Structures are given as structure tokens and as C-alpha cells.
Amino acid sequence: MTALPLPPRDYLPHLRSLTGAFAAEAAGDLDNPVPYCGDWTKRDLVTHLGNVHRWAAGIVRTGELSKQEFDVSPSGDLAPWYAESAAELLDALDAADPADGCWVFGAAEKTKAFWFRRQVHETAVHLVDLFGARGATTRLDPLIAADGVHEVLGTMLPRVARWKHEVPLAAPITLRTTDTGHSWTVVPGEPPELGEGEAVATVAAPAQELLVLLWNRTDTQPEIAGDEAVAKEFLAARMTP
């Protein structure tokens, strides 16, 4: 079983693959609504991710937080503009030392290593969203999906109060990926956190199913053994920005 998270530079091939797939899917009808993303259309989603890439690239280059302008719409075709955004991000990461100090969010060490991982998962989740805009699905690398679960539970969940979200958990539960062999036990707290304890329920599913569940991108319930009420209340909460 591969240890998580991955070494920072190991994320780069995955990011190139994910952004390439996103750029290819970004063409076509841009007015389709995107499931689980409020009133966003495909145009809004592509614009958002392209701007996020450019914002993150600037942070990686300077180490400093810059203004967020995620809804600034470019002129011309979106797909080539998005590809340029992804290339800018990849160039910045290629040139970066992951150990250098840098602004980050969430419960993570304040180094540039954060952005290698974060942009992989930002792209992976939004690639699922983008395919959903035409009623299709895409299959993520199970290891990347499992690492995305790890990121939510280990990096996003500890800072969930900053986004004014409440995550109820009455007793410890375990989440387990059935395809990669990873597991996490979450224990009660304000907010809940990764820890050790006797789980009252175990949630088991392929990594991608767990990932989209934690990102509130599905209505499908996974297999739950034990106290379903405790597990379902936790899984229904919003844990991400």
C-alpha cells in the first residue's frame, strides 16, 4: 500500500494528465449546468479552474497570497485559455523547491509542497464535475482519489470552522477504500479529527466514491457497517471550502 501523501514532485505527472483531460473536455457547449455546483454552468467551471491555476501559480512563484479573482472571464475560446492556465501552473511548480516557505490554507505545513498536492485534487474533483455537465463520468487514478480523501480528512477538516461549516460526529468512525487498501479513523472533536478509537461504523467504498462523497458530489450512499446514523450524519456535512 502506497503511503500518503506522495512526495511533492510525484504529483506533477498526475497534474499534467488531469489538466490535459480537463482541457480536452473544456470544449463544446459551455451552457450546460454542472451538477452539485449550485447554478454554475460549464463556462463558470472552466473559468473558475483556469483562474485558480493562475492564482496558485502566482503564490508558488512568490510565496505570498495574492488577490483571488476566480470568476474573471477571459476573452476568446475558453479551452485554449484554460490550457495556458494549466501550463503556467505546471511551469511554476516545475521551477519551485517544494521545501521553500509559502502561504497555504488548511492544516498543512507552510511550504510550496502544499500546492503540488492541492492543485492535483482541485483539478481531479473539477474534472469529475466537468464530465458531469454532459451526464458522463470519468475514472480517476485510485491512488490519487485515495490521496484526495486523505487531504480532506487531514488538511481540510481541521480548518473547517474557518469556512463556517459544522461537522457533527457522535463517535469514532472508519473510512476505508476497497480498491487501494487505505483507511482512516475519524474521532469526535470540534471539529472531528484523524485519530484512534473503537469505530462504531465503517464506511467502505472505492476511493473515488469516497472522494466525491466527501466533496458532496454524489447522492449515492456507500456501504456502511455498524451505526449508520452516526456515519451518515458525518458524511452529509460539508468539509471543504
Coordinates of C-alpha atoms in Angstrom, one line a residue:
M1 CA 0.0 0.0 0.0
T2 CA 1.4 3.4 -1.0
A3 CA 2.0 5.8 1.8
L4 CA 0.1 9.1 1.6
P5 CA 0.7 11.9 0.9
L6 CA 3.0 11.4 -2.1
P7 CA 6.4 13.1 -2.4
P8 CA 5.6 16.6 -3.9
R9 CA 7.2 16.0 -7.3
D10 CA 5.4 12.7 -7.8
Y11 CA 2.2 14.8 -8.2
L12 CA 3.4 16.5 -11.3
P13 CA 2.7 13.7 -13.8
H14 CA -0.8 13.3 -12.3
L15 CA -1.4 17.1 -12.6
R16 CA -0.3 17.1 -16.3
S17 CA -2.6 14.2 -17.0
L18 CA -5.6 15.7 -15.2
T19 CA -5.2 19.2 -16.7
G20 CA -4.8 17.7 -20.2
A21 CA -8.0 15.8 -19.7
F22 CA -9.7 18.9 -18.4
A23 CA -8.6 21.0 -21.4
A24 CA -9.9 18.4 -23.8
E25 CA -13.3 18.2 -22.1
A26 CA -13.5 22.1 -21.8
A27 CA -14.5 22.4 -25.5
G28 CA -18.1 22.2 -26.6
D29 CA -21.4 23.5 -25.2
L30 CA -20.5 25.8 -22.3
D31 CA -24.0 26.5 -21.2
N32 CA -24.6 23.0 -19.7
P33 CA -25.3 23.1 -15.9
V34 CA -22.8 21.4 -13.6
P35 CA -24.3 19.0 -11.1
Y36 CA -23.6 19.7 -7.4
C37 CA -22.1 23.1 -8.1
G38 CA -25.0 25.4 -7.5
D39 CA -26.0 27.5 -10.5
W40 CA -22.7 27.0 -12.3
T41 CA -22.5 26.3 -16.0
K42 CA -19.7 24.6 -17.7
R43 CA -18.4 28.0 -18.7
D44 CA -18.3 29.1 -15.0
L45 CA -16.4 25.9 -14.0
V46 CA -13.7 26.2 -16.7
T47 CA -13.3 29.9 -15.9
H48 CA -13.0 29.1 -12.2
L49 CA -10.4 26.4 -12.5
G50 CA -8.3 28.4 -15.0
N51 CA -8.2 31.3 -12.7
V52 CA -7.4 29.1 -9.7
H53 CA -4.4 27.7 -11.6
R54 CA -3.1 31.2 -12.4
W55 CA -3.7 32.3 -8.8
A56 CA -1.9 29.2 -7.4
A57 CA 1.0 29.7 -9.9
G58 CA 1.5 33.3 -8.6
I59 CA 1.6 32.0 -5.0
V60 CA 4.1 29.3 -5.9
R61 CA 6.3 31.9 -7.6
T62 CA 6.3 34.5 -4.9
G63 CA 5.4 32.5 -1.8
E64 CA 2.8 35.2 -0.9
L65 CA -1.0 35.3 -1.0
S66 CA -2.4 37.2 -4.0
K67 CA -5.9 38.5 -4.7
Q68 CA -8.5 35.9 -5.6
E69 CA -10.3 36.7 -8.9
F70 CA -11.7 33.3 -9.8
D71 CA -14.6 34.5 -11.9
V72 CA -12.8 36.8 -14.2
S73 CA -13.9 35.7 -17.7
P74 CA -11.3 35.7 -20.5
S75 CA -12.0 36.8 -24.0
G76 CA -11.9 34.3 -26.8
D77 CA -12.2 30.5 -26.6
L78 CA -12.0 29.0 -23.1
A79 CA -10.3 25.7 -23.8
P80 CA -7.0 27.2 -25.1
W81 CA -7.1 29.8 -22.3
Y82 CA -7.5 27.0 -19.8
A83 CA -4.6 25.1 -21.3
E84 CA -2.4 28.2 -21.0
S85 CA -3.5 28.5 -17.3
A86 CA -2.5 24.9 -16.6
A87 CA 0.8 25.4 -18.4
E88 CA 1.5 28.4 -16.3
L89 CA 0.9 26.4 -13.1
L90 CA 3.0 23.5 -14.2
D91 CA 5.8 25.7 -15.1
A92 CA 5.7 27.4 -11.7
L93 CA 5.7 24.1 -9.9
D94 CA 8.5 22.7 -12.1
A95 CA 10.7 25.6 -11.1
A96 CA 9.7 25.5 -7.4
D97 CA 11.6 24.0 -4.5
P98 CA 8.8 22.2 -2.5
A99 CA 10.6 22.9 0.7
D100 CA 10.5 26.7 0.3
G101 CA 8.2 28.6 2.6
C102 CA 4.8 29.7 1.1
W103 CA 1.3 30.8 2.0
V104 CA -1.1 27.9 2.3
F105 CA -4.6 27.3 3.7
G106 CA -5.9 24.4 5.7
A107 CA -3.9 22.4 8.2
A108 CA -0.7 22.0 6.2
E109 CA 3.0 22.9 6.5
K110 CA 3.5 26.3 5.1
T111 CA 5.7 25.2 2.2
K112 CA 5.3 25.1 -1.6
A113 CA 4.9 21.3 -1.3
F114 CA 1.2 22.1 -0.4
W115 CA 0.4 23.4 -3.9
F116 CA 1.7 20.3 -5.8
R117 CA -0.9 18.2 -4.0
R118 CA -3.7 20.8 -3.7
Q119 CA -3.8 21.6 -7.4
V120 CA -4.0 17.9 -8.3
H121 CA -7.1 17.5 -6.1
E122 CA -8.6 20.7 -7.2
T123 CA -8.3 19.5 -10.8
A124 CA -9.4 16.0 -10.1
V125 CA -12.7 17.0 -8.4
H126 CA -13.5 19.6 -11.0
L127 CA -12.7 17.1 -13.8
V128 CA -15.4 14.9 -12.3
D129 CA -17.7 18.0 -12.3
L130 CA -16.9 18.8 -15.9
F131 CA -17.8 15.3 -17.1
G132 CA -21.0 15.5 -15.1
A133 CA -22.0 18.6 -17.1
R134 CA -22.7 16.3 -20.0
G135 CA -24.0 13.4 -17.9
A136 CA -20.8 11.4 -18.2
T137 CA -18.3 10.1 -15.7
T138 CA -14.5 9.9 -15.6
R139 CA -12.4 7.5 -13.7
L140 CA -9.6 9.0 -11.5
D141 CA -6.5 7.1 -10.7
P142 CA -7.5 5.2 -7.5
L143 CA -4.3 6.3 -5.7
I144 CA -5.0 9.9 -6.4
A145 CA -8.6 9.6 -5.3
A146 CA -7.4 7.9 -2.0
D147 CA -4.9 10.8 -1.5
G148 CA -7.8 13.2 -2.1
V149 CA -9.7 11.5 0.8
H150 CA -6.6 11.9 2.9
E151 CA -6.4 15.6 2.0
V152 CA -10.0 16.2 3.0
L153 CA -9.7 14.4 6.4
G154 CA -6.2 15.6 7.2
T155 CA -6.0 19.1 5.8
M156 CA -9.5 20.4 5.2
L157 CA -11.4 19.0 8.1
P158 CA -9.1 20.5 10.8
R159 CA -9.8 24.0 9.4
V160 CA -13.5 23.6 8.6
A161 CA -14.6 26.2 11.2
R162 CA -12.9 28.9 9.1
W163 CA -15.5 28.2 6.4
K164 CA -18.2 28.3 9.0
H165 CA -19.2 24.7 8.4
E166 CA -20.2 22.3 11.2
V167 CA -19.3 18.7 11.0
P168 CA -21.1 16.5 13.6
L169 CA -19.6 13.2 14.8
A170 CA -21.0 11.4 17.8
A171 CA -18.5 8.6 17.9
P172 CA -15.4 7.4 16.0
I173 CA -15.9 6.0 12.5
T174 CA -13.5 4.4 10.0
L175 CA -13.5 5.2 6.3
R176 CA -11.8 2.5 4.1
T177 CA -11.0 2.3 0.4
T178 CA -11.9 -1.0 -1.1
D179 CA -9.5 -0.6 -4.1
T180 CA -6.3 0.8 -2.5
G181 CA -6.4 -0.6 1.0
H182 CA -6.2 2.8 2.8
S183 CA -8.2 3.5 5.9
W184 CA -8.7 6.5 8.3
T185 CA -10.4 6.7 11.7
V186 CA -12.1 10.0 12.5
V187 CA -12.8 10.8 16.1
P188 CA -15.1 13.3 17.7
G189 CA -13.9 16.9 18.3
E190 CA -14.6 20.4 17.4
P191 CA -14.0 19.8 14.6
P192 CA -13.6 16.0 14.3
E193 CA -10.0 14.8 13.5
L194 CA -8.0 11.8 12.5
G195 CA -7.1 9.7 15.5
E196 CA -7.5 6.4 17.1
G197 CA -10.6 4.8 18.7
E198 CA -13.0 2.0 18.5
A199 CA -15.1 2.8 15.5
V200 CA -18.9 2.4 15.8
A201 CA -19.2 2.3 12.0
T202 CA -17.1 1.5 9.0
V203 CA -17.7 3.2 5.6
A204 CA -16.2 1.2 2.7
A205 CA -16.1 2.2 -0.9
P206 CA -13.7 2.6 -3.9
A207 CA -11.5 5.6 -3.4
Q208 CA -13.2 7.8 -6.0
E209 CA -16.7 7.1 -4.4
L210 CA -15.4 8.2 -1.0
L211 CA -13.7 11.3 -2.5
V212 CA -16.8 12.6 -4.3
L213 CA -18.9 11.8 -1.2
L214 CA -16.6 13.9 1.0
W215 CA -16.8 16.7 -1.6
N216 CA -20.6 16.4 -1.6
R217 CA -20.7 15.5 -5.2
T218 CA -23.0 12.4 -5.0
D219 CA -26.3 11.3 -3.6
T220 CA -25.2 7.6 -3.6
Q221 CA -24.7 6.1 -0.2
P222 CA -21.6 3.8 0.3
E223 CA -21.6 0.5 2.2
I224 CA -21.8 1.2 6.0
A225 CA -21.3 -1.5 8.6
G226 CA -22.3 -0.5 12.2
D227 CA -24.1 2.6 13.3
E228 CA -25.4 4.1 10.0
A229 CA -26.9 7.2 11.7
V230 CA -23.5 8.4 13.1
A231 CA -21.8 7.7 9.8
K232 CA -24.4 9.3 7.6
E233 CA -24.6 12.5 9.7
F234 CA -20.8 12.9 9.4
L235 CA -20.8 12.2 5.6
A236 CA -23.6 14.6 4.9
A237 CA -21.6 17.6 6.4
R238 CA -19.6 20.0 4.3
M239 CA -15.9 19.6 4.9
T240 CA -14.4 21.5 2.0
P241 CA -14.3 25.2 1.0

